[in-house]
Amino acid sequence: EAQLVDSGGELIQPGGSLRLSCAASGFTFSSYSMNWVRQAPGKGLEWIAYISSASRDKYYADSVKGRFTISRDNAKNLLWLQMSSLREEDTAVYYCARGVVMNYWGLGTLVTVSS
Amino acid sequence: DIQMTQSPPSLSASVGDRVTITCQASQDISDSLNWYQQRPGKAPKLLIYDASNLESGVSSRFSGGGSGTHFTLTINTLQPEDFATYYCQHYADLPSLAFGGGTKVEMK
């Protein structure tokens, strides 16, 4: 059974940096594109980043472009989201999700940006 | 970028009711549309992919329809576990994969 385990969320001050991780198992990780999706408290889902299976294509929502970087290591079945210049409005639960038809999701990791 | 507009933002219904949620795309997305259910405190769950295909293991109470710019998610014979928030999401226009704003189905 496919599984995604996202981690790395914590309380961080505005302007800081943080790296989230997503460990994949139970499927051929290198065959699938991956995404990061976030959900601010009490709000809806927001897609923020996409990476193709071989890392050739990377796309970002305007809200994070230039501040966040998505990457992956297919040999280690790992996906990352490097976040910098964090703002209070980046406070959210961050999920990793498989494919453009997102049929597997991590449980989510909470990032709180606050002084 | 393609925008997705869901309606209504919320609705009240009773167990046994039939519920329909709509999703409007700002331009033609063919059938590149998925539906998700999210219960409080949980990750989203895929219900319908490619507008009308039921994901494996999902109850046949759920059905999807539409193409182009207008889509629907119908829940037949609403069950207690169906009270949740539902989202549509398109994938027709990489580099963007937008979600709709969500529809919260609440108990009347």
PDB file of C-alpha atoms in Angstrom:
ATOM      1  CA  GLU A   1       0.000   0.000   0.000  1.00  0.00           C
ATOM      2  CA  ALA A   2       1.343   3.417  -0.951  1.00  0.00           C
ATOM      3  CA  GLN A   3       2.196   5.684   1.951  1.00  0.00           C
ATOM      4  CA  LEU A   4       3.430   9.253   2.315  1.00  0.00           C
ATOM      5  CA  VAL A   5       4.795  10.574   5.601  1.00  0.00           C
ATOM      6  CA  ASP A   6       5.352  14.302   5.750  1.00  0.00           C
ATOM      7  CA  SER A   7       7.360  15.940   8.518  1.00  0.00           C
ATOM      8  CA  GLY A   8       9.406  18.974   9.495  1.00  0.00           C
ATOM      9  CA  GLY A   9       6.759  21.458  10.535  1.00  0.00           C
ATOM     10  CA  GLU A  10       7.383  23.652  13.570  1.00  0.00           C
ATOM     11  CA  LEU A  11       6.951  27.112  15.047  1.00  0.00           C
ATOM     12  CA  ILE A  12       9.240  29.561  13.288  1.00  0.00           C
ATOM     13  CA  GLN A  13       9.698  33.313  13.293  1.00  0.00           C
ATOM     14  CA  PRO A  14       8.794  35.509  10.319  1.00  0.00           C
ATOM     15  CA  GLY A  15      11.681  35.745   7.870  1.00  0.00           C
ATOM     16  CA  GLY A  16      12.986  32.335   8.834  1.00  0.00           C
ATOM     17  CA  SER A  17      13.600  29.214   6.778  1.00  0.00           C
ATOM     18  CA  LEU A  18      12.354  25.662   7.130  1.00  0.00           C
ATOM     19  CA  ARG A  19      12.594  22.427   5.155  1.00  0.00           C
ATOM     20  CA  LEU A  20       9.711  19.970   5.007  1.00  0.00           C
ATOM     21  CA  SER A  21      10.214  16.324   4.066  1.00  0.00           C
ATOM     22  CA  CYS A  22       7.936  13.668   2.619  1.00  0.00           C
ATOM     23  CA  ALA A  23       8.997  10.012   2.735  1.00  0.00           C
ATOM     24  CA  ALA A  24       7.338   7.739   0.204  1.00  0.00           C
ATOM     25  CA  SER A  25       6.914   3.974   0.367  1.00  0.00           C
ATOM     26  CA  GLY A  26       4.854   1.206  -1.190  1.00  0.00           C
ATOM     27  CA  PHE A  27       5.069   2.444  -4.773  1.00  0.00           C
ATOM     28  CA  THR A  28       7.631   3.311  -7.439  1.00  0.00           C
ATOM     29  CA  PHE A  29       8.341   6.868  -6.343  1.00  0.00           C
ATOM     30  CA  SER A  30      10.389   7.704  -9.433  1.00  0.00           C
ATOM     31  CA  SER A  31       7.375   7.098 -11.693  1.00  0.00           C
ATOM     32  CA  TYR A  32       5.163   9.811 -10.214  1.00  0.00           C
ATOM     33  CA  SER A  33       5.028  13.570 -10.108  1.00  0.00           C
ATOM     34  CA  MET A  34       4.558  15.023  -6.637  1.00  0.00           C
ATOM     35  CA  ASN A  35       2.961  18.096  -5.093  1.00  0.00           C
ATOM     36  CA  TRP A  36       2.831  20.159  -1.958  1.00  0.00           C
ATOM     37  CA  VAL A  37      -0.615  21.424  -0.941  1.00  0.00           C
ATOM     38  CA  ARG A  38      -1.298  23.589   2.100  1.00  0.00           C
ATOM     39  CA  GLN A  39      -4.305  24.553   4.187  1.00  0.00           C
ATOM     40  CA  ALA A  40      -4.328  27.630   6.374  1.00  0.00           C
ATOM     41  CA  PRO A  41      -6.380  27.379   9.595  1.00  0.00           C
ATOM     42  CA  GLY A  42     -10.079  27.322   8.736  1.00  0.00           C
ATOM     43  CA  LYS A  43      -9.407  27.799   5.021  1.00  0.00           C
ATOM     44  CA  GLY A  44      -9.508  25.694   1.879  1.00  0.00           C
ATOM     45  CA  LEU A  45      -6.852  23.717   0.064  1.00  0.00           C
ATOM     46  CA  GLU A  46      -4.148  25.610  -1.827  1.00  0.00           C
ATOM     47  CA  TRP A  47      -1.823  23.876  -4.286  1.00  0.00           C
ATOM     48  CA  ILE A  48       1.641  25.429  -3.945  1.00  0.00           C
ATOM     49  CA  ALA A  49       4.266  23.334  -5.748  1.00  0.00           C
ATOM     50  CA  TYR A  50       4.669  20.549  -8.343  1.00  0.00           C
ATOM     51  CA  ILE A  51       7.671  18.509  -9.432  1.00  0.00           C
ATOM     52  CA  SER A  52       7.729  16.058 -12.320  1.00  0.00           C
ATOM     53  CA  SER A  53       8.908  12.490 -11.852  1.00  0.00           C
ATOM     54  CA  ALA A  54      12.494  13.164 -12.976  1.00  0.00           C
ATOM     55  CA  SER A  55      12.641  16.714 -11.561  1.00  0.00           C
ATOM     56  CA  ARG A  56      12.722  18.258 -15.014  1.00  0.00           C
ATOM     57  CA  ASP A  57       9.661  20.442 -14.421  1.00  0.00           C
ATOM     58  CA  LYS A  58       8.951  22.433 -11.282  1.00  0.00           C
ATOM     59  CA  TYR A  59       5.997  24.769 -10.883  1.00  0.00           C
ATOM     60  CA  TYR A  60       4.882  27.053  -8.073  1.00  0.00           C
ATOM     61  CA  ALA A  61       1.853  29.052  -7.045  1.00  0.00           C
ATOM     62  CA  ASP A  62       2.385  32.802  -7.229  1.00  0.00           C
ATOM     63  CA  SER A  63       2.000  33.003  -3.448  1.00  0.00           C
ATOM     64  CA  VAL A  64       5.269  31.091  -2.898  1.00  0.00           C
ATOM     65  CA  LYS A  65       7.229  31.655  -6.118  1.00  0.00           C
ATOM     66  CA  GLY A  66      10.757  32.823  -5.408  1.00  0.00           C
ATOM     67  CA  ARG A  67      10.564  31.831  -1.719  1.00  0.00           C
ATOM     68  CA  PHE A  68       9.869  28.075  -1.801  1.00  0.00           C
ATOM     69  CA  THR A  69      11.762  25.336  -3.658  1.00  0.00           C
ATOM     70  CA  ILE A  70      10.514  21.823  -4.325  1.00  0.00           C
ATOM     71  CA  SER A  71      12.997  18.986  -4.834  1.00  0.00           C
ATOM     72  CA  ARG A  72      13.211  15.206  -4.695  1.00  0.00           C
ATOM     73  CA  ASP A  73      15.643  12.309  -4.463  1.00  0.00           C
ATOM     74  CA  ASN A  74      14.296   9.289  -6.330  1.00  0.00           C
ATOM     75  CA  ALA A  75      17.030   7.020  -4.987  1.00  0.00           C
ATOM     76  CA  LYS A  76      15.925   7.764  -1.414  1.00  0.00           C
ATOM     77  CA  ASN A  77      12.163   8.097  -2.109  1.00  0.00           C
ATOM     78  CA  LEU A  78      12.160  11.563  -0.588  1.00  0.00           C
ATOM     79  CA  LEU A  79      10.427  14.824  -1.478  1.00  0.00           C
ATOM     80  CA  TRP A  80      11.302  18.176   0.086  1.00  0.00           C
ATOM     81  CA  LEU A  81       9.957  21.697   0.293  1.00  0.00           C
ATOM     82  CA  GLN A  82      12.545  24.316   1.197  1.00  0.00           C
ATOM     83  CA  MET A  83      10.770  27.396   2.517  1.00  0.00           C
ATOM     84  CA  SER A  84      12.472  30.740   3.067  1.00  0.00           C
ATOM     85  CA  SER A  85      11.443  34.319   3.871  1.00  0.00           C
ATOM     86  CA  LEU A  86       8.497  32.856   5.751  1.00  0.00           C
ATOM     87  CA  ARG A  87       5.516  35.087   6.468  1.00  0.00           C
ATOM     88  CA  GLU A  88       2.689  34.788   8.970  1.00  0.00           C
ATOM     89  CA  GLU A  89       0.344  34.008   6.081  1.00  0.00           C
ATOM     90  CA  ASP A  90       2.391  30.851   5.355  1.00  0.00           C
ATOM     91  CA  THR A  91       0.995  29.367   8.575  1.00  0.00           C
ATOM     92  CA  ALA A  92      -0.776  26.181   7.474  1.00  0.00           C
ATOM     93  CA  VAL A  93      -0.846  22.423   7.470  1.00  0.00           C
ATOM     94  CA  TYR A  94       1.357  21.276   4.589  1.00  0.00           C
ATOM     95  CA  TYR A  95       0.565  18.045   2.760  1.00  0.00           C
ATOM     96  CA  CYS A  96       2.564  16.150   0.177  1.00  0.00           C
ATOM     97  CA  ALA A  97       0.406  14.443  -2.462  1.00  0.00           C
ATOM     98  CA  ARG A  98       1.118  12.069  -5.335  1.00  0.00           C
ATOM     99  CA  GLY A  99       0.370  12.892  -8.955  1.00  0.00           C
ATOM    100  CA  VAL A 100      -1.936  15.397 -10.657  1.00  0.00           C
ATOM    101  CA  VAL A 101      -4.766  13.067  -9.654  1.00  0.00           C
ATOM    102  CA  MET A 102      -3.864  13.175  -5.982  1.00  0.00           C
ATOM    103  CA  ASN A 103      -4.818   9.712  -4.809  1.00  0.00           C
ATOM    104  CA  TYR A 104      -2.315   9.525  -1.962  1.00  0.00           C
ATOM    105  CA  TRP A 105      -1.675  12.193   0.650  1.00  0.00           C
ATOM    106  CA  GLY A 106       0.525  12.548   3.670  1.00  0.00           C
ATOM    107  CA  LEU A 107      -1.100  13.214   7.044  1.00  0.00           C
ATOM    108  CA  GLY A 108       0.132  16.795   7.003  1.00  0.00           C
ATOM    109  CA  THR A 109       2.684  18.753   9.010  1.00  0.00           C
ATOM    110  CA  LEU A 110       1.892  22.038  10.745  1.00  0.00           C
ATOM    111  CA  VAL A 111       3.992  25.110  10.063  1.00  0.00           C
ATOM    112  CA  THR A 112       3.342  28.072  12.334  1.00  0.00           C
ATOM    113  CA  VAL A 113       4.994  31.365  11.448  1.00  0.00           C
ATOM    114  CA  SER A 114       4.781  33.724  14.381  1.00  0.00           C
ATOM    115  CA  SER A 115       6.949  35.963  16.517  1.00  0.00           C
TER     116      SER A 115
ATOM    117  CA  ASP B   1      -4.463  30.595 -14.788  1.00  0.00           C
ATOM    118  CA  ILE B   2      -7.696  28.632 -14.707  1.00  0.00           C
ATOM    119  CA  GLN B   3      -9.932  29.475 -11.758  1.00  0.00           C
ATOM    120  CA  MET B   4     -12.331  27.013 -10.155  1.00  0.00           C
ATOM    121  CA  THR B   5     -15.555  28.268  -8.555  1.00  0.00           C
ATOM    122  CA  GLN B   6     -17.553  25.931  -6.334  1.00  0.00           C
ATOM    123  CA  SER B   7     -21.126  26.397  -5.224  1.00  0.00           C
ATOM    124  CA  PRO B   8     -22.663  26.531  -2.785  1.00  0.00           C
ATOM    125  CA  PRO B   9     -19.956  27.319  -0.186  1.00  0.00           C
ATOM    126  CA  SER B  10     -22.028  25.373   2.329  1.00  0.00           C
ATOM    127  CA  LEU B  11     -25.286  23.485   2.529  1.00  0.00           C
ATOM    128  CA  SER B  12     -27.430  21.820   5.150  1.00  0.00           C
ATOM    129  CA  ALA B  13     -28.867  18.396   4.517  1.00  0.00           C
ATOM    130  CA  SER B  14     -30.315  15.388   6.302  1.00  0.00           C
ATOM    131  CA  VAL B  15     -29.345  11.731   6.282  1.00  0.00           C
ATOM    132  CA  GLY B  16     -30.952  10.140   3.242  1.00  0.00           C
ATOM    133  CA  ASP B  17     -30.969  13.323   1.149  1.00  0.00           C
ATOM    134  CA  ARG B  18     -29.498  13.654  -2.313  1.00  0.00           C
ATOM    135  CA  VAL B  19     -26.928  16.456  -2.534  1.00  0.00           C
ATOM    136  CA  THR B  20     -25.379  18.092  -5.614  1.00  0.00           C
ATOM    137  CA  ILE B  21     -22.309  20.349  -5.593  1.00  0.00           C
ATOM    138  CA  THR B  22     -21.168  22.262  -8.646  1.00  0.00           C
ATOM    139  CA  CYS B  23     -17.762  23.391  -9.870  1.00  0.00           C
ATOM    140  CA  GLN B  24     -17.285  25.915 -12.664  1.00  0.00           C
ATOM    141  CA  ALA B  25     -13.988  26.318 -14.516  1.00  0.00           C
ATOM    142  CA  SER B  26     -13.011  29.699 -15.955  1.00  0.00           C
ATOM    143  CA  GLN B  27     -12.163  28.013 -19.252  1.00  0.00           C
ATOM    144  CA  ASP B  28     -12.576  24.649 -20.950  1.00  0.00           C
ATOM    145  CA  ILE B  29     -10.737  21.903 -19.032  1.00  0.00           C
ATOM    146  CA  SER B  30     -12.290  18.944 -20.866  1.00  0.00           C
ATOM    147  CA  ASP B  31     -12.628  16.229 -18.191  1.00  0.00           C
ATOM    148  CA  SER B  32      -9.455  17.099 -16.219  1.00  0.00           C
ATOM    149  CA  LEU B  33     -11.333  17.469 -12.953  1.00  0.00           C
ATOM    150  CA  ASN B  34     -11.086  15.615  -9.642  1.00  0.00           C
ATOM    151  CA  TRP B  35     -13.223  15.663  -6.493  1.00  0.00           C
ATOM    152  CA  TYR B  36     -11.975  15.225  -2.927  1.00  0.00           C
ATOM    153  CA  GLN B  37     -13.597  14.779   0.479  1.00  0.00           C
ATOM    154  CA  GLN B  38     -11.986  16.173   3.608  1.00  0.00           C
ATOM    155  CA  ARG B  39     -13.163  15.378   7.092  1.00  0.00           C
ATOM    156  CA  PRO B  40     -12.096  17.679   9.969  1.00  0.00           C
ATOM    157  CA  GLY B  41      -8.485  17.160  10.985  1.00  0.00           C
ATOM    158  CA  LYS B  42      -7.851  14.676   8.187  1.00  0.00           C
ATOM    159  CA  ALA B  43      -6.066  14.696   4.854  1.00  0.00           C
ATOM    160  CA  PRO B  44      -8.195  14.994   1.722  1.00  0.00           C
ATOM    161  CA  LYS B  45      -9.386  11.787   0.068  1.00  0.00           C
ATOM    162  CA  LEU B  46      -9.834  11.328  -3.681  1.00  0.00           C
ATOM    163  CA  LEU B  47     -13.429  10.442  -4.616  1.00  0.00           C
ATOM    164  CA  ILE B  48     -13.767  11.033  -8.359  1.00  0.00           C
ATOM    165  CA  TYR B  49     -11.110  11.464 -11.057  1.00  0.00           C
ATOM    166  CA  ASP B  50     -11.384  12.579 -14.678  1.00  0.00           C
ATOM    167  CA  ALA B  51     -14.767  14.138 -13.888  1.00  0.00           C
ATOM    168  CA  SER B  52     -16.789  10.935 -13.647  1.00  0.00           C
ATOM    169  CA  ASN B  53     -14.608   7.988 -12.628  1.00  0.00           C
ATOM    170  CA  LEU B  54     -15.123   6.573  -9.151  1.00  0.00           C
ATOM    171  CA  GLU B  55     -11.871   5.994  -7.256  1.00  0.00           C
ATOM    172  CA  SER B  56     -11.363   2.415  -6.104  1.00  0.00           C
ATOM    173  CA  GLY B  57     -12.911   1.740  -2.717  1.00  0.00           C
ATOM    174  CA  VAL B  58     -15.175   4.804  -2.768  1.00  0.00           C
ATOM    175  CA  SER B  59     -18.883   4.262  -2.197  1.00  0.00           C
ATOM    176  CA  SER B  60     -21.097   4.215  -5.285  1.00  0.00           C
ATOM    177  CA  ARG B  61     -23.268   6.856  -3.528  1.00  0.00           C
ATOM    178  CA  PHE B  62     -20.799   9.321  -5.032  1.00  0.00           C
ATOM    179  CA  SER B  63     -20.976  10.217  -8.706  1.00  0.00           C
ATOM    180  CA  GLY B  64     -19.436  12.899 -10.869  1.00  0.00           C
ATOM    181  CA  GLY B  65     -20.510  14.472 -14.121  1.00  0.00           C
ATOM    182  CA  GLY B  66     -19.864  17.243 -16.571  1.00  0.00           C
ATOM    183  CA  SER B  67     -17.145  18.316 -18.952  1.00  0.00           C
ATOM    184  CA  GLY B  68     -15.744  21.514 -20.376  1.00  0.00           C
ATOM    185  CA  THR B  69     -16.485  24.168 -17.782  1.00  0.00           C
ATOM    186  CA  HIS B  70     -19.369  22.813 -15.704  1.00  0.00           C
ATOM    187  CA  PHE B  71     -19.067  19.857 -13.320  1.00  0.00           C
ATOM    188  CA  THR B  72     -21.140  18.246 -10.594  1.00  0.00           C
ATOM    189  CA  LEU B  73     -20.579  15.956  -7.633  1.00  0.00           C
ATOM    190  CA  THR B  74     -23.702  14.148  -6.463  1.00  0.00           C
ATOM    191  CA  ILE B  75     -24.059  12.254  -3.208  1.00  0.00           C
ATOM    192  CA  ASN B  76     -27.048   9.930  -3.186  1.00  0.00           C
ATOM    193  CA  THR B  77     -28.661   8.841   0.085  1.00  0.00           C
ATOM    194  CA  LEU B  78     -26.450  10.973   2.324  1.00  0.00           C
ATOM    195  CA  GLN B  79     -24.901   9.019   5.189  1.00  0.00           C
ATOM    196  CA  PRO B  80     -23.585  10.363   8.538  1.00  0.00           C
ATOM    197  CA  GLU B  81     -19.978   9.876   7.406  1.00  0.00           C
ATOM    198  CA  ASP B  82     -20.598  12.083   4.343  1.00  0.00           C
ATOM    199  CA  PHE B  83     -20.829  15.284   6.379  1.00  0.00           C
ATOM    200  CA  ALA B  84     -17.523  16.838   5.353  1.00  0.00           C
ATOM    201  CA  THR B  85     -16.023  19.437   3.040  1.00  0.00           C
ATOM    202  CA  TYR B  86     -15.703  18.703  -0.669  1.00  0.00           C
ATOM    203  CA  TYR B  87     -13.234  20.214  -3.127  1.00  0.00           C
ATOM    204  CA  CYS B  88     -12.872  20.131  -6.877  1.00  0.00           C
ATOM    205  CA  GLN B  89      -9.424  20.386  -8.495  1.00  0.00           C
ATOM    206  CA  HIS B  90      -8.362  20.730 -12.130  1.00  0.00           C
ATOM    207  CA  TYR B  91      -5.158  19.518 -13.739  1.00  0.00           C
ATOM    208  CA  ALA B  92      -5.708  20.776 -17.274  1.00  0.00           C
ATOM    209  CA  ASP B  93      -3.272  23.636 -17.149  1.00  0.00           C
ATOM    210  CA  LEU B  94       0.115  22.825 -15.702  1.00  0.00           C
ATOM    211  CA  PRO B  95       1.888  24.877 -14.317  1.00  0.00           C
ATOM    212  CA  SER B  96      -1.215  25.392 -12.206  1.00  0.00           C
ATOM    213  CA  LEU B  97      -3.304  22.817 -10.339  1.00  0.00           C
ATOM    214  CA  ALA B  98      -6.036  24.848  -8.697  1.00  0.00           C
ATOM    215  CA  PHE B  99      -8.612  23.748  -6.147  1.00  0.00           C
ATOM    216  CA  GLY B 100     -12.087  25.155  -5.803  1.00  0.00           C
ATOM    217  CA  GLY B 101     -12.994  27.003  -2.629  1.00  0.00           C
ATOM    218  CA  GLY B 102     -14.751  24.025  -1.070  1.00  0.00           C
ATOM    219  CA  THR B 103     -18.319  23.105  -0.128  1.00  0.00           C
ATOM    220  CA  LYS B 104     -19.089  22.218   3.472  1.00  0.00           C
ATOM    221  CA  VAL B 105     -21.940  19.727   3.838  1.00  0.00           C
ATOM    222  CA  GLU B 106     -23.485  20.154   7.274  1.00  0.00           C
ATOM    223  CA  MET B 107     -26.218  18.296   9.102  1.00  0.00           C
ATOM    224  CA  LYS B 108     -29.590  20.030   9.084  1.00  0.00           C
TER     225      LYS B 108
END
